[in-house]
Amino acid sequence: MASDMEFIIGDRVLVGSKPGVIAYLGDVKFANGDFAGVVLDEPVGKNDGSVKGTRYFQCEPNKGVFVKASKLSKNDNSASAASSRALSPPTTKQTTATLPKSRGANRPSTSSPPTKTSSKSSSPASKLSDRDQSTLKSTIEYDKEKHKKTSEQIDKIRREYENLLTVTHSRFEELQATIDRLETENAELNKTVEEQQLKVEDLQFQLEEEVLSKEDIMQELVNEKNNIISNESLKASLTPEEETWRPPSNTELQLKELQKLNEETLKENTSLKEELELAKSQLSDIEFQLAEFEAEKDNSLKEKKKMDEMVSLVNDKATDSVAADISVANSLTNQSIAPLDQQLDERSRYPSPHCVLEIWGCVPAR
């Protein structure tokens, strides 16, 4: 078995007796130690380059397998170009370093057709070109995966923002309903206050009428008393015969009736005063309830204003956060893909047509 330092991404190796190509070298999350991710030639593996939700490289289903690098062995036999194209994420530094060798090794001679010697010498260059091509593809796949994760995070932020807006709108509607209810009750209380005020005014008017009536009765009593005194003085001046004769008079009866009417008036006056005091007490209670409703309404309006400010703040923060995440994702994607596009463009200008066909697996390697 070879040591860990003898392998690089793109090497042909044997996993036991199964041939494949190294697509990943390094630490993994599911075990301790350095592992090698290998793309097998046949679908006899265990995965497609991802384990427990973490992707390390990309390949066809059941062609990926992870083993300790110390358990691999070199495989010097030529590999099919299709296996080389399934490799994934190396760095772009290695790709840049190997591109000039690929162009220099595969430039055809214009004087004579290639001999067996030139064919053998171009085989390593072809292999390097396949590795470079696989590196570019795997790096692009890695950037796409990173962009996908960033998009998922942005979608998550948007969903949380929409949920927060839903909750805020629900609370806002509750506050609006409370304010409407308080306004309705306030209108009813104002109407009740007006009715009580009218009732108090009616009672005060009745009380004033009773007072005037009492004054009239008292004046009549005074007049009757004066009449009695006058009659008494007249009686003293009468002769015995005149004194024995007395004309029928209803003065005493009228006096009793007036006294009785006075007592009834006093009772009714007392009753009206009691009703007036009760009405004033009810009016005071209603005014107190009205003040409480006004305070509750003010609190609801303040809370509504705070909710409006919170919604505005959340809208601004969410918009800024989503815009920043999108800008960062686009910047990272452009920074990662732009060098790769430039390298592919350079490779499309310089390599020979036959070399390009070998890189893309259109013809077998020589």
JSON list of C-alpha atoms in Angstrom, two decimals, residues 105-195:
[
{"chain": "A", "resi": 105, "resn": "ALA", "atom": "CA", "xyz": [2.56, 18.36, -24.61]},
{"chain": "A", "resi": 106, "resn": "ASN", "atom": "CA", "xyz": [-0.35, 18.09, -27.03]},
{"chain": "A", "resi": 107, "resn": "ARG", "atom": "CA", "xyz": [0.63, 20.57, -29.77]},
{"chain": "A", "resi": 108, "resn": "PRO", "atom": "CA", "xyz": [0.78, 18.44, -32.99]},
{"chain": "A", "resi": 109, "resn": "SER", "atom": "CA", "xyz": [3.72, 18.46, -35.47]},
{"chain": "A", "resi": 110, "resn": "THR", "atom": "CA", "xyz": [3.02, 19.88, -38.92]},
{"chain": "A", "resi": 111, "resn": "SER", "atom": "CA", "xyz": [5.89, 18.05, -40.65]},
{"chain": "A", "resi": 112, "resn": "SER", "atom": "CA", "xyz": [4.98, 14.44, -40.10]},
{"chain": "A", "resi": 113, "resn": "PRO", "atom": "CA", "xyz": [2.26, 12.24, -38.55]},
{"chain": "A", "resi": 114, "resn": "PRO", "atom": "CA", "xyz": [2.76, 11.24, -34.90]},
{"chain": "A", "resi": 115, "resn": "THR", "atom": "CA", "xyz": [4.85, 8.14, -34.26]},
{"chain": "A", "resi": 116, "resn": "LYS", "atom": "CA", "xyz": [4.53, 5.60, -31.48]},
{"chain": "A", "resi": 117, "resn": "THR", "atom": "CA", "xyz": [7.10, 7.47, -29.43]},
{"chain": "A", "resi": 118, "resn": "SER", "atom": "CA", "xyz": [5.18, 10.75, -29.67]},
{"chain": "A", "resi": 119, "resn": "SER", "atom": "CA", "xyz": [1.99, 8.88, -28.84]},
{"chain": "A", "resi": 120, "resn": "LYS", "atom": "CA", "xyz": [3.49, 7.52, -25.63]},
{"chain": "A", "resi": 121, "resn": "SER", "atom": "CA", "xyz": [4.87, 10.91, -24.68]},
{"chain": "A", "resi": 122, "resn": "SER", "atom": "CA", "xyz": [1.47, 12.58, -25.17]},
{"chain": "A", "resi": 123, "resn": "SER", "atom": "CA", "xyz": [-0.32, 10.13, -22.89]},
{"chain": "A", "resi": 124, "resn": "PRO", "atom": "CA", "xyz": [0.73, 11.89, -19.61]},
{"chain": "A", "resi": 125, "resn": "ALA", "atom": "CA", "xyz": [-0.25, 15.26, -21.09]},
{"chain": "A", "resi": 126, "resn": "SER", "atom": "CA", "xyz": [-3.62, 13.84, -22.07]},
{"chain": "A", "resi": 127, "resn": "LYS", "atom": "CA", "xyz": [-4.02, 12.53, -18.54]},
{"chain": "A", "resi": 128, "resn": "LEU", "atom": "CA", "xyz": [-3.19, 15.94, -17.10]},
{"chain": "A", "resi": 129, "resn": "SER", "atom": "CA", "xyz": [-5.70, 17.55, -19.43]},
{"chain": "A", "resi": 130, "resn": "ASP", "atom": "CA", "xyz": [-8.39, 15.15, -18.24]},
{"chain": "A", "resi": 131, "resn": "ARG", "atom": "CA", "xyz": [-7.52, 16.01, -14.66]},
{"chain": "A", "resi": 132, "resn": "ASP", "atom": "CA", "xyz": [-7.66, 19.72, -15.40]},
{"chain": "A", "resi": 133, "resn": "GLN", "atom": "CA", "xyz": [-10.99, 19.37, -17.12]},
{"chain": "A", "resi": 134, "resn": "SER", "atom": "CA", "xyz": [-12.38, 17.38, -14.20]},
{"chain": "A", "resi": 135, "resn": "THR", "atom": "CA", "xyz": [-11.02, 19.99, -11.78]},
{"chain": "A", "resi": 136, "resn": "LEU", "atom": "CA", "xyz": [-12.80, 22.77, -13.61]},
{"chain": "A", "resi": 137, "resn": "LYS", "atom": "CA", "xyz": [-16.04, 20.84, -13.70]},
{"chain": "A", "resi": 138, "resn": "SER", "atom": "CA", "xyz": [-15.88, 19.90, -10.03]},
{"chain": "A", "resi": 139, "resn": "THR", "atom": "CA", "xyz": [-15.07, 23.49, -9.02]},
{"chain": "A", "resi": 140, "resn": "ILE", "atom": "CA", "xyz": [-18.05, 24.74, -10.99]},
{"chain": "A", "resi": 141, "resn": "GLU", "atom": "CA", "xyz": [-20.22, 22.10, -9.31]},
{"chain": "A", "resi": 142, "resn": "TYR", "atom": "CA", "xyz": [-18.89, 23.21, -5.91]},
{"chain": "A", "resi": 143, "resn": "ASP", "atom": "CA", "xyz": [-19.71, 26.86, -6.67]},
{"chain": "A", "resi": 144, "resn": "LYS", "atom": "CA", "xyz": [-23.18, 25.89, -7.86]},
{"chain": "A", "resi": 145, "resn": "GLU", "atom": "CA", "xyz": [-23.74, 23.97, -4.63]},
{"chain": "A", "resi": 146, "resn": "LYS", "atom": "CA", "xyz": [-22.56, 26.97, -2.61]},
{"chain": "A", "resi": 147, "resn": "HIS", "atom": "CA", "xyz": [-24.86, 29.26, -4.56]},
{"chain": "A", "resi": 148, "resn": "LYS", "atom": "CA", "xyz": [-27.72, 26.83, -3.96]},
{"chain": "A", "resi": 149, "resn": "LYS", "atom": "CA", "xyz": [-27.09, 26.89, -0.19]},
{"chain": "A", "resi": 150, "resn": "THR", "atom": "CA", "xyz": [-27.00, 30.69, -0.24]},
{"chain": "A", "resi": 151, "resn": "SER", "atom": "CA", "xyz": [-30.31, 30.73, -2.14]},
{"chain": "A", "resi": 152, "resn": "GLU", "atom": "CA", "xyz": [-31.81, 28.37, 0.46]},
{"chain": "A", "resi": 153, "resn": "GLN", "atom": "CA", "xyz": [-30.67, 30.68, 3.26]},
{"chain": "A", "resi": 154, "resn": "ILE", "atom": "CA", "xyz": [-32.24, 33.64, 1.47]},
{"chain": "A", "resi": 155, "resn": "ASP", "atom": "CA", "xyz": [-35.49, 31.67, 1.05]},
{"chain": "A", "resi": 156, "resn": "LYS", "atom": "CA", "xyz": [-35.41, 30.81, 4.75]},
{"chain": "A", "resi": 157, "resn": "ILE", "atom": "CA", "xyz": [-34.97, 34.48, 5.68]},
{"chain": "A", "resi": 158, "resn": "ARG", "atom": "CA", "xyz": [-37.86, 35.38, 3.39]},
{"chain": "A", "resi": 159, "resn": "ARG", "atom": "CA", "xyz": [-40.11, 32.74, 4.98]},
{"chain": "A", "resi": 160, "resn": "GLU", "atom": "CA", "xyz": [-39.25, 33.99, 8.48]},
{"chain": "A", "resi": 161, "resn": "TYR", "atom": "CA", "xyz": [-39.93, 37.53, 7.34]},
{"chain": "A", "resi": 162, "resn": "GLU", "atom": "CA", "xyz": [-43.32, 36.51, 5.90]},
{"chain": "A", "resi": 163, "resn": "ASN", "atom": "CA", "xyz": [-44.22, 34.66, 9.12]},
{"chain": "A", "resi": 164, "resn": "LEU", "atom": "CA", "xyz": [-43.28, 37.73, 11.17]},
{"chain": "A", "resi": 165, "resn": "LEU", "atom": "CA", "xyz": [-45.40, 39.91, 8.91]},
{"chain": "A", "resi": 166, "resn": "THR", "atom": "CA", "xyz": [-48.34, 37.51, 9.31]},
{"chain": "A", "resi": 167, "resn": "VAL", "atom": "CA", "xyz": [-48.08, 37.59, 13.11]},
{"chain": "A", "resi": 168, "resn": "THR", "atom": "CA", "xyz": [-47.68, 41.37, 13.12]},
{"chain": "A", "resi": 169, "resn": "HIS", "atom": "CA", "xyz": [-50.67, 41.87, 10.84]},
{"chain": "A", "resi": 170, "resn": "SER", "atom": "CA", "xyz": [-52.76, 39.55, 13.03]},
{"chain": "A", "resi": 171, "resn": "ARG", "atom": "CA", "xyz": [-51.85, 41.56, 16.12]},
{"chain": "A", "resi": 172, "resn": "PHE", "atom": "CA", "xyz": [-52.53, 44.78, 14.23]},
{"chain": "A", "resi": 173, "resn": "GLU", "atom": "CA", "xyz": [-56.01, 43.54, 13.28]},
{"chain": "A", "resi": 174, "resn": "GLU", "atom": "CA", "xyz": [-56.71, 42.60, 16.92]},
{"chain": "A", "resi": 175, "resn": "LEU", "atom": "CA", "xyz": [-55.70, 46.08, 18.06]},
{"chain": "A", "resi": 176, "resn": "GLN", "atom": "CA", "xyz": [-57.85, 47.66, 15.36]},
{"chain": "A", "resi": 177, "resn": "ALA", "atom": "CA", "xyz": [-60.85, 45.56, 16.46]},
{"chain": "A", "resi": 178, "resn": "THR", "atom": "CA", "xyz": [-60.26, 46.63, 20.09]},
{"chain": "A", "resi": 179, "resn": "ILE", "atom": "CA", "xyz": [-60.12, 50.28, 19.08]},
{"chain": "A", "resi": 180, "resn": "ASP", "atom": "CA", "xyz": [-63.36, 49.93, 17.09]},
{"chain": "A", "resi": 181, "resn": "ARG", "atom": "CA", "xyz": [-65.06, 48.27, 20.08]},
{"chain": "A", "resi": 182, "resn": "LEU", "atom": "CA", "xyz": [-63.88, 51.02, 22.45]},
{"chain": "A", "resi": 183, "resn": "GLU", "atom": "CA", "xyz": [-65.09, 53.71, 20.06]},
{"chain": "A", "resi": 184, "resn": "THR", "atom": "CA", "xyz": [-68.52, 52.05, 19.88]},
{"chain": "A", "resi": 185, "resn": "GLU", "atom": "CA", "xyz": [-68.74, 51.81, 23.67]},
{"chain": "A", "resi": 186, "resn": "ASN", "atom": "CA", "xyz": [-67.54, 55.39, 23.96]},
{"chain": "A", "resi": 187, "resn": "ALA", "atom": "CA", "xyz": [-70.34, 56.55, 21.67]},
{"chain": "A", "resi": 188, "resn": "GLU", "atom": "CA", "xyz": [-72.90, 54.62, 23.72]},
{"chain": "A", "resi": 189, "resn": "LEU", "atom": "CA", "xyz": [-71.58, 56.13, 26.96]},
{"chain": "A", "resi": 190, "resn": "ASN", "atom": "CA", "xyz": [-71.71, 59.63, 25.49]},
{"chain": "A", "resi": 191, "resn": "LYS", "atom": "CA", "xyz": [-75.31, 58.99, 24.51]},
{"chain": "A", "resi": 192, "resn": "THR", "atom": "CA", "xyz": [-76.10, 57.77, 28.05]},
{"chain": "A", "resi": 193, "resn": "VAL", "atom": "CA", "xyz": [-74.43, 60.86, 29.53]},
{"chain": "A", "resi": 194, "resn": "GLU", "atom": "CA", "xyz": [-76.55, 63.12, 27.38]},
{"chain": "A", "resi": 195, "resn": "GLU", "atom": "CA", "xyz": [-79.71, 61.29, 28.44]}
]
